[in-house]
Amino acid sequence: MKQIKAYLEQIASISETDWDFFTSKLHRRVIPKKTVFLKHNEVENHISFIESGVVRLYIPKDDPEKEITFGFSFKNQFVSAYDSFLTQKPSAYQLQALAETTILSISYNDLQEVYKTTQIGNLIGRLTAERLFLLKSKREQYLLNLTAEERYLKLFKERPELLNIIPLKYISSYIGVTAQALSRIRKRI
């Protein structure tokens, strides 16, 4: 709970009453490595804060080699199939823990109650929406403006720990190249 409080207090101070109410709605979950904890066509019912671990956001395919990884979330970040969460309609993608991952989750209904009762709820909603928008915008700009090699280099300049955590097949999908093309890029650098 200290991590999420420190994260939120970087943006605004939180009253003890709001904090107590908010934390009473959080549920800690430990997700084993490689577990898909939101499946395609399920409705996302949680926004979660990652205390430890890594989550992959991806579009599943019949052939696992053709899955499309389009996002990663790390320690001290929020994660959700946010479009599904907002609309309460089935998700077009999945969430998977790439390492054992501990998250603090709040349900859709509980967050609505937090919105109505506290100041902190609107802050959490805004932070989550802003973070997800910025990640999506940055990725789109990289895909449109950078070569595959530049995307690879930028990814590891910004997140060097990825090499130790995330399989290369997910990284190749994330930067929009085949595993073979990524192998050639890695040999050139």
Tab-separated table of N, CA, C and O in Angstrom, residues 15-91:
chain	number	residue	atom	x	y	z
A	15	SER	N	-6.286	12.996	1.792
A	15	SER	CA	-6.743	13.038	3.182
A	15	SER	C	-6.786	11.614	3.741
A	15	SER	O	-6.960	10.647	2.995
A	16	GLU	N	-6.638	11.485	5.039
A	16	GLU	CA	-6.683	10.169	5.683
A	16	GLU	C	-8.033	9.489	5.454
A	16	GLU	O	-8.100	8.280	5.229
A	17	THR	N	-9.104	10.260	5.478
A	17	THR	CA	-10.443	9.696	5.267
A	17	THR	C	-10.558	9.105	3.866
A	17	THR	O	-11.020	7.971	3.699
A	18	ASP	N	-10.129	9.879	2.866
A	18	ASP	CA	-10.168	9.381	1.489
A	18	ASP	C	-9.281	8.157	1.333
A	18	ASP	O	-9.662	7.176	0.693
A	19	TRP	N	-8.084	8.224	1.910
A	19	TRP	CA	-7.139	7.114	1.789
A	19	TRP	C	-7.709	5.842	2.418
A	19	TRP	O	-7.645	4.769	1.820
A	20	ASP	N	-8.275	5.962	3.593
A	20	ASP	CA	-8.849	4.798	4.278
A	20	ASP	C	-9.997	4.198	3.467
A	20	ASP	O	-10.099	2.976	3.332
A	21	PHE	N	-10.851	5.056	2.922
A	21	PHE	CA	-11.975	4.557	2.126
A	21	PHE	C	-11.466	3.864	0.868
A	21	PHE	O	-11.905	2.761	0.521
A	22	PHE	N	-10.539	4.512	0.171
A	22	PHE	CA	-9.967	3.948	-1.055
A	22	PHE	C	-9.300	2.598	-0.781
A	22	PHE	O	-9.571	1.614	-1.481
A	23	THR	N	-8.445	2.538	0.213
A	23	THR	CA	-7.718	1.287	0.478
A	23	THR	C	-8.646	0.170	0.944
A	23	THR	O	-8.336	-1.004	0.751
A	24	SER	N	-9.788	0.511	1.528
A	24	SER	CA	-10.733	-0.534	1.931
A	24	SER	C	-11.318	-1.242	0.702
A	24	SER	O	-11.849	-2.344	0.822
A	25	LYS	N	-11.210	-0.620	-0.463
A	25	LYS	CA	-11.748	-1.190	-1.703
A	25	LYS	C	-10.689	-1.941	-2.517
A	25	LYS	O	-11.024	-2.597	-3.507
A	26	LEU	N	-9.424	-1.829	-2.130
A	26	LEU	CA	-8.348	-2.493	-2.868
A	26	LEU	C	-8.208	-3.945	-2.435
A	26	LEU	O	-8.346	-4.271	-1.258
A	27	HIS	N	-7.897	-4.788	-3.400
A	27	HIS	CA	-7.663	-6.209	-3.126
A	27	HIS	C	-6.322	-6.601	-3.738
A	27	HIS	O	-6.100	-6.372	-4.932
A	28	ARG	N	-5.453	-7.194	-2.913
A	28	ARG	CA	-4.139	-7.634	-3.392
A	28	ARG	C	-4.291	-9.014	-4.031
A	28	ARG	O	-4.942	-9.895	-3.492
A	29	ARG	N	-3.701	-9.132	-5.231
A	29	ARG	CA	-3.692	-10.429	-5.917
A	29	ARG	C	-2.262	-10.723	-6.351
A	29	ARG	O	-1.548	-9.829	-6.807
A	30	VAL	N	-1.871	-11.985	-6.197
A	30	VAL	CA	-0.577	-12.439	-6.699
A	30	VAL	C	-0.865	-13.330	-7.898
A	30	VAL	O	-1.580	-14.331	-7.786
A	31	ILE	N	-0.328	-12.940	-9.043
A	31	ILE	CA	-0.593	-13.654	-10.292
A	31	ILE	C	0.667	-14.423	-10.677
A	31	ILE	O	1.729	-13.819	-10.867
A	32	PRO	N	0.562	-15.744	-10.795
A	32	PRO	CA	1.741	-16.539	-11.163
A	32	PRO	C	2.279	-16.175	-12.547
A	32	PRO	O	1.531	-15.724	-13.433
A	33	LYS	N	3.559	-16.393	-12.725
A	33	LYS	CA	4.232	-16.148	-14.003
A	33	LYS	C	3.497	-16.867	-15.135
A	33	LYS	O	3.043	-17.995	-14.975
A	34	LYS	N	3.369	-16.184	-16.263
A	34	LYS	CA	2.753	-16.669	-17.503
A	34	LYS	C	1.233	-16.831	-17.426
A	34	LYS	O	0.617	-17.348	-18.342
A	35	THR	N	0.610	-16.351	-16.366
A	35	THR	CA	-0.845	-16.475	-16.226
A	35	THR	C	-1.557	-15.350	-16.969
A	35	THR	O	-1.224	-14.172	-16.790
A	36	VAL	N	-2.531	-15.713	-17.788
A	36	VAL	CA	-3.406	-14.732	-18.433
A	36	VAL	C	-4.511	-14.433	-17.432
A	36	VAL	O	-5.277	-15.311	-17.068
A	37	PHE	N	-4.573	-13.190	-16.957
A	37	PHE	CA	-5.558	-12.862	-15.938
A	37	PHE	C	-6.714	-12.012	-16.460
A	37	PHE	O	-7.644	-11.707	-15.720
A	38	LEU	N	-6.683	-11.655	-17.714
A	38	LEU	CA	-7.862	-11.139	-18.411
A	38	LEU	C	-7.804	-11.743	-19.805
A	38	LEU	O	-6.832	-11.539	-20.536
A	39	LYS	N	-8.828	-12.485	-20.152
A	39	LYS	CA	-8.862	-13.169	-21.441
A	39	LYS	C	-9.662	-12.366	-22.457
A	39	LYS	O	-10.524	-11.569	-22.104
A	40	HIS	N	-9.350	-12.628	-23.719
A	40	HIS	CA	-10.074	-12.052	-24.844
A	40	HIS	C	-11.573	-12.297	-24.659
A	40	HIS	O	-11.985	-13.382	-24.277
A	41	ASN	N	-12.365	-11.292	-24.899
A	41	ASN	CA	-13.833	-11.329	-24.790
A	41	ASN	C	-14.361	-11.328	-23.361
A	41	ASN	O	-15.572	-11.421	-23.182
A	42	GLU	N	-13.499	-11.217	-22.359
A	42	GLU	CA	-13.976	-11.004	-20.993
A	42	GLU	C	-14.085	-9.499	-20.764
A	42	GLU	O	-13.346	-8.716	-21.367
A	43	VAL	N	-14.983	-9.097	-19.888
A	43	VAL	CA	-15.113	-7.687	-19.543
A	43	VAL	C	-14.112	-7.365	-18.441
A	43	VAL	O	-14.028	-8.076	-17.433
A	44	GLU	N	-13.329	-6.319	-18.657
A	44	GLU	CA	-12.366	-5.871	-17.640
A	44	GLU	C	-13.140	-5.226	-16.508
A	44	GLU	O	-13.870	-4.257	-16.723
A	45	ASN	N	-12.980	-5.746	-15.334
A	45	ASN	CA	-13.711	-5.224	-14.187
A	45	ASN	C	-12.793	-4.588	-13.151
A	45	ASN	O	-13.232	-4.266	-12.058
A	46	HIS	N	-11.508	-4.408	-13.480
A	46	HIS	CA	-10.559	-3.862	-12.498
A	46	HIS	C	-9.575	-2.882	-13.125
A	46	HIS	O	-9.207	-3.019	-14.283
A	47	ILE	N	-9.180	-1.940	-12.314
A	47	ILE	CA	-7.965	-1.165	-12.556
A	47	ILE	C	-7.013	-1.641	-11.481
A	47	ILE	O	-7.397	-1.757	-10.312
A	48	SER	N	-5.780	-1.917	-11.869
A	48	SER	CA	-4.821	-2.466	-10.922
A	48	SER	C	-3.533	-1.658	-10.920
A	48	SER	O	-3.119	-1.122	-11.947
A	49	PHE	N	-2.912	-1.620	-9.759
A	49	PHE	CA	-1.607	-0.977	-9.579
A	49	PHE	C	-0.605	-2.100	-9.358
A	49	PHE	O	-0.814	-2.971	-8.515
A	50	ILE	N	0.481	-2.098	-10.116
A	50	ILE	CA	1.466	-3.168	-10.035
A	50	ILE	C	2.462	-2.865	-8.919
A	50	ILE	O	3.200	-1.878	-8.981
A	51	GLU	N	2.459	-3.704	-7.892
A	51	GLU	CA	3.442	-3.579	-6.803
A	51	GLU	C	4.766	-4.215	-7.204
A	51	GLU	O	5.831	-3.720	-6.843
A	52	SER	N	4.691	-5.319	-7.942
A	52	SER	CA	5.898	-5.973	-8.460
A	52	SER	C	5.503	-6.814	-9.659
A	52	SER	O	4.357	-7.251	-9.762
A	53	GLY	N	6.456	-7.005	-10.568
A	53	GLY	CA	6.203	-7.831	-11.735
A	53	GLY	C	6.047	-7.043	-13.018
A	53	GLY	O	6.290	-5.830	-13.061
A	54	VAL	N	5.634	-7.755	-14.077
A	54	VAL	CA	5.481	-7.188	-15.418
A	54	VAL	C	4.240	-7.787	-16.057
A	54	VAL	O	4.005	-8.999	-15.957
A	55	VAL	N	3.469	-6.951	-16.751
A	55	VAL	CA	2.265	-7.403	-17.435
A	55	VAL	C	2.398	-7.078	-18.920
A	55	VAL	O	2.827	-5.990	-19.297
A	56	ARG	N	1.999	-8.047	-19.739
A	56	ARG	CA	1.991	-7.879	-21.195
A	56	ARG	C	0.551	-7.713	-21.656
A	56	ARG	O	-0.342	-8.441	-21.230
A	57	LEU	N	0.297	-6.759	-22.550
A	57	LEU	CA	-1.000	-6.553	-23.183
A	57	LEU	C	-0.857	-7.036	-24.621
A	57	LEU	O	0.055	-6.582	-25.327
A	58	TYR	N	-1.729	-7.963	-25.039
A	58	TYR	CA	-1.558	-8.519	-26.376
A	58	TYR	C	-2.867	-9.022	-26.963
A	58	TYR	O	-3.821	-9.318	-26.250
A	59	ILE	N	-2.860	-9.096	-28.298
A	59	ILE	CA	-3.991	-9.634	-29.047
A	59	ILE	C	-3.659	-11.087	-29.359
A	59	ILE	O	-2.674	-11.365	-30.049
A	60	PRO	N	-4.471	-12.017	-28.851
A	60	PRO	CA	-4.169	-13.435	-29.088
A	60	PRO	C	-4.526	-13.846	-30.518
A	60	PRO	O	-5.397	-13.255	-31.152
A	61	LYS	N	-3.823	-14.849	-30.985
A	61	LYS	CA	-4.090	-15.435	-32.303
A	61	LYS	C	-4.094	-16.957	-32.149
A	61	LYS	O	-3.530	-17.489	-31.191
A	62	ASP	N	-4.696	-17.671	-33.110
A	62	ASP	CA	-4.692	-19.131	-33.073
A	62	ASP	C	-3.267	-19.666	-33.060
A	62	ASP	O	-2.959	-20.630	-32.378
A	63	ASP	N	-2.406	-19.025	-33.831
A	63	ASP	CA	-0.986	-19.380	-33.847
A	63	ASP	C	-0.269	-18.437	-32.880
A	63	ASP	O	-0.166	-17.227	-33.151
A	64	PRO	N	0.229	-18.951	-31.734
A	64	PRO	CA	0.887	-18.082	-30.748
A	64	PRO	C	2.036	-17.242	-31.321
A	64	PRO	O	2.333	-16.174	-30.805
A	65	GLU	N	2.646	-17.699	-32.396
A	65	GLU	CA	3.738	-16.945	-33.019
A	65	GLU	C	3.232	-15.662	-33.681
A	65	GLU	O	4.012	-14.773	-33.979
A	66	LYS	N	1.934	-15.568	-33.899
A	66	LYS	CA	1.357	-14.397	-34.571
A	66	LYS	C	0.651	-13.445	-33.613
A	66	LYS	O	0.028	-12.481	-34.045
A	67	GLU	N	0.739	-13.723	-32.299
A	67	GLU	CA	0.153	-12.807	-31.319
A	67	GLU	C	0.779	-11.425	-31.471
A	67	GLU	O	1.939	-11.311	-31.855
A	68	ILE	N	-0.008	-10.405	-31.167
A	68	ILE	CA	0.483	-9.032	-31.304
A	68	ILE	C	0.593	-8.413	-29.918
A	68	ILE	O	-0.407	-8.147	-29.261
A	69	THR	N	1.833	-8.217	-29.478
A	69	THR	CA	2.085	-7.550	-28.204
A	69	THR	C	2.110	-6.055	-28.464
A	69	THR	O	2.854	-5.582	-29.309
A	70	PHE	N	1.281	-5.310	-27.732
A	70	PHE	CA	1.253	-3.869	-27.974
A	70	PHE	C	1.505	-3.054	-26.723
A	70	PHE	O	1.491	-1.824	-26.772
A	71	GLY	N	1.788	-3.694	-25.608
A	71	GLY	CA	2.092	-2.922	-24.412
A	71	GLY	C	2.655	-3.762	-23.293
A	71	GLY	O	2.437	-4.978	-23.236
A	72	PHE	N	3.402	-3.095	-22.416
A	72	PHE	CA	3.932	-3.688	-21.195
A	72	PHE	C	3.656	-2.717	-20.055
A	72	PHE	O	3.716	-1.503	-20.248
A	73	SER	N	3.380	-3.239	-18.882
A	73	SER	CA	3.229	-2.406	-17.692
A	73	SER	C	4.119	-2.987	-16.605
A	73	SER	O	4.237	-4.210	-16.478
A	74	PHE	N	4.695	-2.094	-15.808
A	74	PHE	CA	5.719	-2.476	-14.842
A	74	PHE	C	5.363	-2.012	-13.435
A	74	PHE	O	4.361	-1.323	-13.230
A	75	LYS	N	6.240	-2.361	-12.516
A	75	LYS	CA	6.125	-1.947	-11.118
A	75	LYS	C	5.837	-0.452	-11.036
A	75	LYS	O	6.406	0.344	-11.776
A	76	ASN	N	4.916	-0.094	-10.123
A	76	ASN	CA	4.520	1.298	-9.884
A	76	ASN	C	3.786	1.933	-11.062
A	76	ASN	O	3.850	3.139	-11.268
A	77	GLN	N	3.084	1.109	-11.830
A	77	GLN	CA	2.239	1.614	-12.905
A	77	GLN	C	0.847	0.997	-12.768
A	77	GLN	O	0.688	-0.083	-12.199
A	78	PHE	N	-0.142	1.681	-13.316
A	78	PHE	CA	-1.490	1.124	-13.385
A	78	PHE	C	-1.594	0.268	-14.637
A	78	PHE	O	-0.951	0.546	-15.646
A	79	VAL	N	-2.435	-0.755	-14.567
A	79	VAL	CA	-2.681	-1.606	-15.728
A	79	VAL	C	-4.162	-1.971	-15.753
A	79	VAL	O	-4.785	-2.158	-14.713
A	80	SER	N	-4.691	-2.039	-16.978
A	80	SER	CA	-6.086	-2.399	-17.172
A	80	SER	C	-6.326	-2.508	-18.671
A	80	SER	O	-5.615	-1.892	-19.454
A	81	ALA	N	-7.316	-3.305	-19.061
A	81	ALA	CA	-7.843	-3.215	-20.422
A	81	ALA	C	-8.835	-2.064	-20.334
A	81	ALA	O	-10.038	-2.244	-20.176
A	82	TYR	N	-8.298	-0.864	-20.361
A	82	TYR	CA	-9.033	0.316	-19.938
A	82	TYR	C	-10.258	0.616	-20.794
A	82	TYR	O	-11.278	1.074	-20.289
A	83	ASP	N	-10.164	0.344	-22.090
A	83	ASP	CA	-11.334	0.576	-22.937
A	83	ASP	C	-12.482	-0.347	-22.526
A	83	ASP	O	-13.636	0.076	-22.451
A	84	SER	N	-12.177	-1.594	-22.227
A	84	SER	CA	-13.192	-2.534	-21.746
A	84	SER	C	-13.717	-2.104	-20.376
A	84	SER	O	-14.916	-2.175	-20.107
A	85	PHE	N	-12.814	-1.643	-19.527
A	85	PHE	CA	-13.200	-1.182	-18.191
A	85	PHE	C	-14.192	-0.020	-18.287
A	85	PHE	O	-15.226	-0.013	-17.631
A	86	LEU	N	-13.885	0.957	-19.133
A	86	LEU	CA	-14.746	2.137	-19.263
A	86	LEU	C	-16.113	1.804	-19.837
A	86	LEU	O	-17.131	2.325	-19.383
A	87	THR	N	-16.131	0.954	-20.858
A	87	THR	CA	-17.383	0.654	-21.547
A	87	THR	C	-18.133	-0.526	-20.941
A	87	THR	O	-19.310	-0.731	-21.246
A	88	GLN	N	-17.416	-1.320	-20.121
A	88	GLN	CA	-17.946	-2.566	-19.571
A	88	GLN	C	-18.413	-3.495	-20.694
A	88	GLN	O	-19.402	-4.201	-20.578
A	89	LYS	N	-17.631	-3.496	-21.773
A	89	LYS	CA	-17.841	-4.405	-22.902
A	89	LYS	C	-16.632	-5.337	-23.007
A	89	LYS	O	-15.567	-5.032	-22.478
A	90	PRO	N	-16.777	-6.472	-23.703
A	90	PRO	CA	-15.677	-7.443	-23.783
A	90	PRO	C	-14.388	-6.845	-24.349
A	90	PRO	O	-14.410	-6.013	-25.258
A	91	SER	N	-13.280	-7.312	-23.809
A	91	SER	CA	-11.959	-6.855	-24.229
A	91	SER	C	-11.541	-7.535	-25.531
A	91	SER	O	-11.802	-8.720	-25.735
